[in-house]
């Protein structure tokens, strides 16, 4: 199939996770087993109102056919580039279920008379932000070989 003839779709970038932990899904009226992370990504993208066309490697590439898998790997750049949008799905982290960046308090909201309290509050917020960023970037998704290709080639 030619990608220019494909319908609009979203490509999903994620990590497979533990391949022994699987979930059953139904795709095109067929029951499939996918990793828990794949199922979580699909569940996050699911819409109850609209049809969502998604490209996700575990389903769109026949993982049991070495020849097809090899051919598709050479097309991955084109697949991600042709997608309307690339969705990066990170499953919940062990240490926190959502990633938040603390905002630094503005001087207006702090006691202007106490430089020490301003610096202490700023330092505390900064340390928390650094810890959040470190937690995010230590996630397994960032260690994958294909990450740059999936991000750089994405239109959105």
Short mmCIF file of N, CA and C in Angstrom, two decimals:
data_model
loop_
_atom_site.label_atom_id
_atom_site.label_comp_id
_atom_site.label_asym_id
_atom_site.label_seq_id
_atom_site.Cartn_x
_atom_site.Cartn_y
_atom_site.Cartn_z
N UNK A 1 0.84 -1.18 0.00
CA UNK A 1 0.00 0.00 0.00
C UNK A 1 0.88 1.24 0.00
N UNK A 2 0.44 2.27 -0.71
CA UNK A 2 1.17 3.52 -0.75
C UNK A 2 0.66 4.43 0.36
N UNK A 3 1.58 5.06 1.08
CA UNK A 3 1.18 5.90 2.20
C UNK A 3 0.37 7.11 1.76
N UNK A 4 0.64 7.63 0.56
CA UNK A 4 -0.13 8.80 0.10
C UNK A 4 -1.60 8.45 -0.14
N UNK A 5 -1.91 7.16 -0.29
CA UNK A 5 -3.30 6.73 -0.47
C UNK A 5 -3.97 6.36 0.85
N UNK A 6 -3.21 6.39 1.94
CA UNK A 6 -3.76 5.99 3.24
C UNK A 6 -4.70 7.07 3.78
N UNK A 7 -5.69 6.67 4.55
CA UNK A 7 -6.55 7.66 5.20
C UNK A 7 -5.73 8.43 6.25
N UNK A 8 -6.26 9.54 6.72
CA UNK A 8 -5.58 10.28 7.80
C UNK A 8 -5.45 9.37 9.00
N UNK A 9 -4.29 9.39 9.63
CA UNK A 9 -4.09 8.52 10.78
C UNK A 9 -3.13 9.15 11.78
N UNK A 10 -3.19 8.61 12.99
CA UNK A 10 -2.26 8.99 14.05
C UNK A 10 -1.32 7.80 14.26
N UNK A 11 -0.03 8.07 14.30
CA UNK A 11 0.94 7.02 14.61
C UNK A 11 1.24 7.09 16.10
N UNK A 12 1.36 5.94 16.71
CA UNK A 12 1.59 5.89 18.16
C UNK A 12 3.01 5.44 18.44
N UNK A 13 3.69 6.22 19.26
CA UNK A 13 5.03 5.89 19.71
C UNK A 13 4.92 5.52 21.19
N UNK A 14 5.41 4.35 21.55
CA UNK A 14 5.29 3.85 22.92
C UNK A 14 6.32 2.76 23.12
N UNK A 15 6.46 2.27 24.32
CA UNK A 15 7.32 1.10 24.57
C UNK A 15 6.42 -0.11 24.77
N UNK A 16 6.87 -1.23 24.27
CA UNK A 16 6.07 -2.44 24.39
C UNK A 16 5.89 -2.86 25.83
N UNK A 17 6.92 -2.70 26.65
CA UNK A 17 6.85 -3.16 28.03
C UNK A 17 7.07 -4.66 28.10
N UNK A 18 6.63 -5.27 29.17
CA UNK A 18 6.80 -6.71 29.39
C UNK A 18 5.93 -7.48 28.39
N UNK A 19 6.56 -8.21 27.49
CA UNK A 19 5.81 -8.92 26.44
C UNK A 19 5.06 -10.13 26.98
N UNK A 20 5.31 -10.51 28.21
CA UNK A 20 4.56 -11.64 28.79
C UNK A 20 3.25 -11.17 29.42
N UNK A 21 3.12 -9.88 29.64
CA UNK A 21 1.89 -9.33 30.20
C UNK A 21 1.04 -8.80 29.05
N UNK A 22 0.02 -9.56 28.68
CA UNK A 22 -0.78 -9.19 27.51
C UNK A 22 -2.24 -8.96 27.88
N UNK A 23 -2.92 -8.28 26.98
CA UNK A 23 -4.35 -8.02 27.11
C UNK A 23 -5.00 -8.41 25.79
N UNK A 24 -6.24 -8.85 25.85
CA UNK A 24 -7.00 -9.14 24.64
C UNK A 24 -7.70 -7.87 24.18
N UNK A 25 -7.64 -7.62 22.88
CA UNK A 25 -8.39 -6.52 22.28
C UNK A 25 -9.11 -7.07 21.05
N UNK A 26 -10.07 -6.33 20.55
CA UNK A 26 -10.75 -6.69 19.31
C UNK A 26 -10.42 -5.62 18.29
N UNK A 27 -9.89 -6.04 17.17
CA UNK A 27 -9.52 -5.13 16.08
C UNK A 27 -10.03 -5.72 14.78
N UNK A 28 -10.85 -4.96 14.08
CA UNK A 28 -11.42 -5.44 12.81
C UNK A 28 -12.15 -6.76 13.02
N UNK A 29 -12.91 -6.84 14.10
CA UNK A 29 -13.68 -8.02 14.49
C UNK A 29 -12.83 -9.26 14.74
N UNK A 30 -11.54 -9.05 15.02
CA UNK A 30 -10.65 -10.17 15.33
C UNK A 30 -10.06 -9.94 16.71
N UNK A 31 -9.96 -11.01 17.48
CA UNK A 31 -9.37 -10.93 18.82
C UNK A 31 -7.84 -11.01 18.67
N UNK A 32 -7.17 -10.05 19.30
CA UNK A 32 -5.70 -10.00 19.27
C UNK A 32 -5.17 -9.88 20.68
N UNK A 33 -3.96 -10.36 20.87
CA UNK A 33 -3.28 -10.14 22.14
C UNK A 33 -2.20 -9.10 21.91
N UNK A 34 -2.18 -8.09 22.77
CA UNK A 34 -1.17 -7.03 22.70
C UNK A 34 -0.60 -6.84 24.10
N UNK A 35 0.53 -6.17 24.17
CA UNK A 35 1.12 -5.90 25.49
C UNK A 35 0.21 -4.94 26.26
N UNK A 36 0.37 -4.94 27.57
CA UNK A 36 -0.42 -4.04 28.41
C UNK A 36 -0.20 -2.58 27.99
N UNK A 37 1.05 -2.21 27.66
CA UNK A 37 1.33 -0.83 27.26
C UNK A 37 0.61 -0.47 25.95
N UNK A 38 0.54 -1.40 25.03
CA UNK A 38 -0.17 -1.16 23.77
C UNK A 38 -1.66 -0.95 24.06
N UNK A 39 -2.21 -1.80 24.91
CA UNK A 39 -3.63 -1.68 25.26
C UNK A 39 -3.91 -0.35 25.95
N UNK A 40 -3.00 0.08 26.84
CA UNK A 40 -3.16 1.37 27.51
C UNK A 40 -3.13 2.53 26.51
N UNK A 41 -2.22 2.45 25.55
CA UNK A 41 -2.13 3.50 24.54
C UNK A 41 -3.40 3.57 23.70
N UNK A 42 -3.89 2.41 23.28
CA UNK A 42 -5.12 2.37 22.48
C UNK A 42 -6.31 2.88 23.28
N UNK A 43 -6.38 2.50 24.54
CA UNK A 43 -7.48 2.95 25.40
C UNK A 43 -7.44 4.47 25.56
N UNK A 44 -6.24 5.03 25.68
CA UNK A 44 -6.10 6.48 25.84
C UNK A 44 -6.54 7.23 24.58
N UNK A 45 -6.38 6.61 23.41
CA UNK A 45 -6.73 7.26 22.14
C UNK A 45 -8.17 7.01 21.72
N UNK A 46 -8.80 6.05 22.34
CA UNK A 46 -10.15 5.65 21.95
C UNK A 46 -11.13 6.80 22.10
N UNK A 47 -12.02 6.92 21.15
CA UNK A 47 -13.06 7.93 21.19
C UNK A 47 -14.41 7.24 21.13
N UNK A 48 -15.33 7.69 21.95
CA UNK A 48 -16.68 7.12 21.91
C UNK A 48 -17.54 7.80 20.86
N UNK A 49 -17.05 8.92 20.32
CA UNK A 49 -17.85 9.68 19.36
C UNK A 49 -17.33 9.61 17.93
N UNK A 50 -16.04 9.51 17.77
CA UNK A 50 -15.45 9.55 16.43
C UNK A 50 -14.69 8.27 16.14
N UNK A 51 -14.56 7.98 14.85
CA UNK A 51 -13.68 6.90 14.43
C UNK A 51 -12.26 7.44 14.43
N UNK A 52 -11.36 6.70 15.05
CA UNK A 52 -9.97 7.11 15.12
C UNK A 52 -9.15 6.09 14.35
N UNK A 53 -8.40 6.56 13.38
CA UNK A 53 -7.53 5.68 12.61
C UNK A 53 -6.12 5.79 13.18
N UNK A 54 -5.62 4.66 13.66
CA UNK A 54 -4.35 4.64 14.37
C UNK A 54 -3.40 3.65 13.72
N UNK A 55 -2.14 4.04 13.61
CA UNK A 55 -1.09 3.10 13.20
C UNK A 55 -0.27 2.82 14.45
N UNK A 56 -0.21 1.54 14.80
CA UNK A 56 0.58 1.12 15.96
C UNK A 56 1.27 -0.18 15.57
N UNK A 57 2.56 -0.24 15.75
CA UNK A 57 3.38 -1.32 15.20
C UNK A 57 2.92 -2.72 15.60
N UNK A 58 2.52 -2.92 16.84
CA UNK A 58 2.14 -4.26 17.31
C UNK A 58 0.97 -4.84 16.54
N UNK A 59 0.14 -3.97 15.97
CA UNK A 59 -1.04 -4.44 15.23
C UNK A 59 -0.84 -4.31 13.73
N UNK A 60 -0.23 -3.23 13.30
CA UNK A 60 -0.11 -2.96 11.86
C UNK A 60 1.02 -3.71 11.18
N UNK A 61 1.92 -4.27 11.95
CA UNK A 61 3.00 -5.09 11.40
C UNK A 61 2.80 -6.51 11.92
N UNK A 62 2.78 -7.46 11.01
CA UNK A 62 2.66 -8.86 11.40
C UNK A 62 3.95 -9.26 12.12
N UNK A 63 3.88 -9.32 13.43
CA UNK A 63 5.08 -9.58 14.24
C UNK A 63 5.60 -11.01 14.10
N UNK A 64 4.79 -11.90 13.54
CA UNK A 64 5.22 -13.29 13.36
C UNK A 64 5.89 -13.53 12.01
N UNK A 65 5.88 -12.52 11.14
CA UNK A 65 6.46 -12.64 9.81
C UNK A 65 7.74 -11.81 9.76
N UNK A 66 8.90 -12.47 9.86
CA UNK A 66 10.18 -11.76 9.90
C UNK A 66 10.40 -10.89 8.67
N UNK A 67 10.01 -11.38 7.50
CA UNK A 67 10.21 -10.63 6.26
C UNK A 67 9.39 -9.33 6.28
N UNK A 68 8.11 -9.45 6.64
CA UNK A 68 7.27 -8.26 6.70
C UNK A 68 7.79 -7.27 7.73
N UNK A 69 8.18 -7.80 8.89
CA UNK A 69 8.68 -6.92 9.96
C UNK A 69 9.92 -6.16 9.47
N UNK A 70 10.82 -6.84 8.79
CA UNK A 70 12.03 -6.19 8.27
C UNK A 70 11.69 -5.12 7.23
N UNK A 71 10.75 -5.43 6.34
CA UNK A 71 10.34 -4.46 5.33
C UNK A 71 9.71 -3.23 5.97
N UNK A 72 8.86 -3.45 6.97
CA UNK A 72 8.17 -2.33 7.62
C UNK A 72 9.14 -1.45 8.41
N UNK A 73 10.15 -2.05 9.01
CA UNK A 73 11.13 -1.27 9.77
C UNK A 73 11.81 -0.27 8.85
N UNK A 74 12.07 -0.64 7.60
CA UNK A 74 12.70 0.29 6.67
C UNK A 74 11.76 1.42 6.26
N UNK A 75 10.45 1.24 6.48
CA UNK A 75 9.46 2.26 6.12
C UNK A 75 9.03 3.13 7.31
N UNK A 76 9.55 2.85 8.48
CA UNK A 76 9.08 3.54 9.69
C UNK A 76 9.18 5.06 9.58
N UNK A 77 10.27 5.55 9.03
CA UNK A 77 10.40 7.00 8.87
C UNK A 77 9.27 7.56 8.04
N UNK A 78 8.95 6.90 6.95
CA UNK A 78 7.85 7.35 6.08
C UNK A 78 6.51 7.24 6.79
N UNK A 79 6.34 6.19 7.57
CA UNK A 79 5.08 5.98 8.29
C UNK A 79 4.85 7.11 9.29
N UNK A 80 5.87 7.44 10.06
CA UNK A 80 5.73 8.51 11.04
C UNK A 80 5.59 9.88 10.37
N UNK A 81 6.28 10.08 9.27
CA UNK A 81 6.20 11.36 8.57
C UNK A 81 4.83 11.55 7.90
N UNK A 82 4.24 10.49 7.40
CA UNK A 82 2.95 10.59 6.71
C UNK A 82 1.77 10.72 7.68
N UNK A 83 1.99 10.40 8.93
CA UNK A 83 0.90 10.49 9.92
C UNK A 83 0.50 11.96 10.12
N UNK A 84 -0.79 12.18 10.32
CA UNK A 84 -1.25 13.53 10.64
C UNK A 84 -0.67 13.99 11.97
N UNK A 85 -0.53 13.03 12.87
CA UNK A 85 -0.05 13.35 14.21
C UNK A 85 0.65 12.12 14.77
N UNK A 86 1.74 12.35 15.50
CA UNK A 86 2.41 11.27 16.22
C UNK A 86 2.09 11.46 17.70
N UNK A 87 1.53 10.43 18.29
CA UNK A 87 1.16 10.46 19.70
C UNK A 87 2.22 9.68 20.47
N UNK A 88 2.81 10.31 21.46
CA UNK A 88 3.76 9.63 22.34
C UNK A 88 2.97 9.20 23.57
N UNK A 89 2.92 7.90 23.81
CA UNK A 89 2.19 7.40 24.97
C UNK A 89 3.17 6.87 26.00
N UNK A 90 3.15 7.48 27.17
CA UNK A 90 3.94 7.01 28.29
C UNK A 90 2.98 6.44 29.33
N UNK A 91 3.12 5.16 29.67
CA UNK A 91 2.24 4.62 30.70
C UNK A 91 2.56 5.28 32.03
N UNK A 92 1.66 5.17 33.01
CA UNK A 92 1.93 5.79 34.31
C UNK A 92 3.26 5.32 34.88
N UNK A 93 4.00 6.26 35.45
CA UNK A 93 5.29 5.94 36.07
C UNK A 93 5.06 5.26 37.41
N UNK A 94 6.06 4.55 37.86
CA UNK A 94 5.96 3.89 39.16
C UNK A 94 5.86 4.92 40.29
N UNK A 95 6.57 6.05 40.12
CA UNK A 95 6.63 7.01 41.21
C UNK A 95 5.52 8.04 41.19
N UNK A 96 4.87 8.23 40.05
CA UNK A 96 3.75 9.18 39.99
C UNK A 96 2.94 8.88 38.74
N UNK A 97 1.64 9.07 38.80
CA UNK A 97 0.81 8.72 37.66
C UNK A 97 0.70 9.84 36.64
N UNK A 98 1.05 11.06 37.04
CA UNK A 98 1.02 12.16 36.09
C UNK A 98 2.29 12.97 36.24
N UNK A 99 2.68 13.59 35.18
CA UNK A 99 3.86 14.42 35.19
C UNK A 99 3.43 15.87 35.32
N UNK A 100 3.89 16.53 36.36
CA UNK A 100 3.58 17.93 36.53
C UNK A 100 4.86 18.70 36.78
N UNK A 101 4.87 19.91 36.32
CA UNK A 101 5.99 20.79 36.59
C UNK A 101 5.49 21.87 37.53
N UNK A 102 6.11 21.97 38.67
CA UNK A 102 5.70 22.99 39.64
C UNK A 102 6.06 24.36 39.10
N UNK A 103 5.17 25.29 39.29
CA UNK A 103 5.45 26.65 38.87
C UNK A 103 6.19 27.36 39.99
N UNK A 104 7.09 28.21 39.60
CA UNK A 104 7.86 28.98 40.58
C UNK A 104 6.97 30.11 41.09
N UNK A 105 6.93 30.26 42.40
CA UNK A 105 6.12 31.32 42.99
C UNK A 105 6.65 32.68 42.54
N UNK A 106 5.74 33.56 42.23
CA UNK A 106 6.18 34.91 41.88
C UNK A 106 6.44 35.69 43.16
N UNK A 107 7.27 36.69 43.06
CA UNK A 107 7.63 37.49 44.23
C UNK A 107 6.42 38.18 44.84
N UNK A 108 5.39 38.45 44.06
CA UNK A 108 4.19 39.12 44.56
C UNK A 108 3.51 38.30 45.64
N UNK A 109 3.57 36.99 45.53
CA UNK A 109 2.85 36.12 46.46
C UNK A 109 3.68 35.73 47.67
N UNK A 110 4.93 36.19 47.72
CA UNK A 110 5.79 35.85 48.85
C UNK A 110 6.01 37.08 49.71
N UNK A 111 6.40 36.83 50.91
CA UNK A 111 6.70 37.91 51.85
C UNK A 111 7.94 38.65 51.35
N UNK A 112 7.74 39.88 50.90
CA UNK A 112 8.85 40.67 50.35
C UNK A 112 9.92 40.96 51.39
N UNK A 113 9.55 40.96 52.64
CA UNK A 113 10.51 41.30 53.68
C UNK A 113 11.47 40.17 54.00
N UNK A 114 11.20 38.97 53.52
CA UNK A 114 12.03 37.83 53.89
C UNK A 114 12.72 37.24 52.68
N UNK A 115 13.93 37.71 52.40
CA UNK A 115 14.71 37.19 51.27
C UNK A 115 14.97 35.70 51.46
N UNK A 116 15.21 35.30 52.69
CA UNK A 116 15.49 33.88 52.97
C UNK A 116 14.30 33.01 52.58
N UNK A 117 13.07 33.44 52.88
CA UNK A 117 11.90 32.62 52.54
C UNK A 117 11.70 32.58 51.03
N UNK A 118 12.00 33.69 50.34
CA UNK A 118 11.90 33.71 48.88
C UNK A 118 12.88 32.72 48.28
N UNK A 119 14.13 32.76 48.73
CA UNK A 119 15.16 31.87 48.19
C UNK A 119 14.87 30.41 48.54
N UNK A 120 14.40 30.18 49.76
CA UNK A 120 14.08 28.81 50.18
C UNK A 120 12.94 28.25 49.35
N UNK A 121 11.90 29.04 49.12
CA UNK A 121 10.76 28.60 48.32
C UNK A 121 11.19 28.33 46.88
N UNK A 122 11.98 29.25 46.30
CA UNK A 122 12.47 29.09 44.93
C UNK A 122 13.30 27.83 44.82
N UNK A 123 14.21 27.62 45.77
CA UNK A 123 15.09 26.45 45.75
C UNK A 123 14.27 25.16 45.86
N UNK A 124 13.28 25.15 46.73
CA UNK A 124 12.43 23.97 46.90
C UNK A 124 11.66 23.66 45.62
N UNK A 125 11.07 24.70 44.99
CA UNK A 125 10.32 24.51 43.74
C UNK A 125 11.25 24.04 42.62
N UNK A 126 12.45 24.62 42.55
CA UNK A 126 13.41 24.25 41.52
C UNK A 126 13.81 22.78 41.68
N UNK A 127 14.12 22.36 42.89
CA UNK A 127 14.49 20.96 43.14
C UNK A 127 13.37 20.01 42.74
N UNK A 128 12.12 20.38 43.05
CA UNK A 128 10.97 19.54 42.68
C UNK A 128 10.84 19.47 41.16
N UNK A 129 11.02 20.60 40.48
CA UNK A 129 10.94 20.60 39.01
C UNK A 129 12.02 19.73 38.39
N UNK A 130 13.24 19.87 38.89
CA UNK A 130 14.35 19.06 38.38
C UNK A 130 14.04 17.57 38.58
N UNK A 131 13.52 17.22 39.74
CA UNK A 131 13.19 15.82 40.03
C UNK A 131 12.12 15.31 39.06
N UNK A 132 11.13 16.14 38.75
CA UNK A 132 10.09 15.74 37.79
C UNK A 132 10.68 15.52 36.40
N UNK A 133 11.53 16.46 35.96
CA UNK A 133 12.16 16.31 34.63
C UNK A 133 13.03 15.07 34.59
N UNK A 134 13.81 14.83 35.64
CA UNK A 134 14.66 13.64 35.68
C UNK A 134 13.82 12.37 35.63
N UNK A 135 12.71 12.37 36.35
CA UNK A 135 11.80 11.22 36.34
C UNK A 135 11.25 10.99 34.93
N UNK A 136 10.85 12.08 34.28
CA UNK A 136 10.30 11.95 32.92
C UNK A 136 11.34 11.38 31.96
N UNK A 137 12.53 11.99 31.92
CA UNK A 137 13.54 11.58 30.95
C UNK A 137 14.21 10.26 31.26
N UNK A 138 13.99 9.72 32.46
CA UNK A 138 14.54 8.40 32.77
C UNK A 138 13.57 7.29 32.38
N UNK A 139 12.40 7.67 31.87
CA UNK A 139 11.42 6.67 31.46
C UNK A 139 11.97 5.87 30.28
N UNK A 140 11.54 4.63 30.17
CA UNK A 140 12.07 3.70 29.16
C UNK A 140 11.89 4.21 27.73
N UNK A 141 10.83 4.97 27.45
CA UNK A 141 10.56 5.45 26.09
C UNK A 141 11.76 6.24 25.56
N UNK A 142 12.41 7.02 26.42
CA UNK A 142 13.52 7.87 25.99
C UNK A 142 14.78 7.07 25.69
N UNK A 143 14.85 5.81 26.08
CA UNK A 143 16.03 4.99 25.81
C UNK A 143 15.90 4.22 24.49
N UNK A 144 14.75 4.32 23.85
CA UNK A 144 14.52 3.58 22.61
C UNK A 144 15.33 4.18 21.47
N UNK A 145 15.75 3.33 20.57
CA UNK A 145 16.57 3.71 19.44
C UNK A 145 15.81 4.61 18.44
N UNK A 146 14.51 4.44 18.32
CA UNK A 146 13.74 5.11 17.28
C UNK A 146 13.18 6.46 17.69
N UNK A 147 13.37 6.86 18.95
CA UNK A 147 12.73 8.06 19.49
C UNK A 147 12.94 9.29 18.60
N UNK A 148 14.17 9.56 18.22
CA UNK A 148 14.44 10.76 17.41
C UNK A 148 13.70 10.73 16.09
N UNK A 149 13.70 9.59 15.44
CA UNK A 149 13.00 9.47 14.16
C UNK A 149 11.51 9.76 14.34
N UNK A 150 10.92 9.22 15.37
CA UNK A 150 9.49 9.38 15.59
C UNK A 150 9.11 10.83 15.92
N UNK A 151 9.98 11.51 16.63
CA UNK A 151 9.71 12.91 16.99
C UNK A 151 10.02 13.85 15.85
N UNK A 152 11.20 13.72 15.27
CA UNK A 152 11.67 14.67 14.24
C UNK A 152 10.81 14.60 12.98
N UNK A 153 10.39 13.42 12.59
CA UNK A 153 9.64 13.27 11.34
C UNK A 153 8.16 13.58 11.49
N UNK A 154 7.68 13.73 12.72
CA UNK A 154 6.27 13.99 12.95
C UNK A 154 5.88 15.37 12.43
N UNK A 155 4.73 15.45 11.77
CA UNK A 155 4.20 16.76 11.36
C UNK A 155 3.70 17.51 12.57
N UNK A 156 3.07 16.76 13.46
CA UNK A 156 2.53 17.36 14.70
C UNK A 156 2.70 16.37 15.82
#
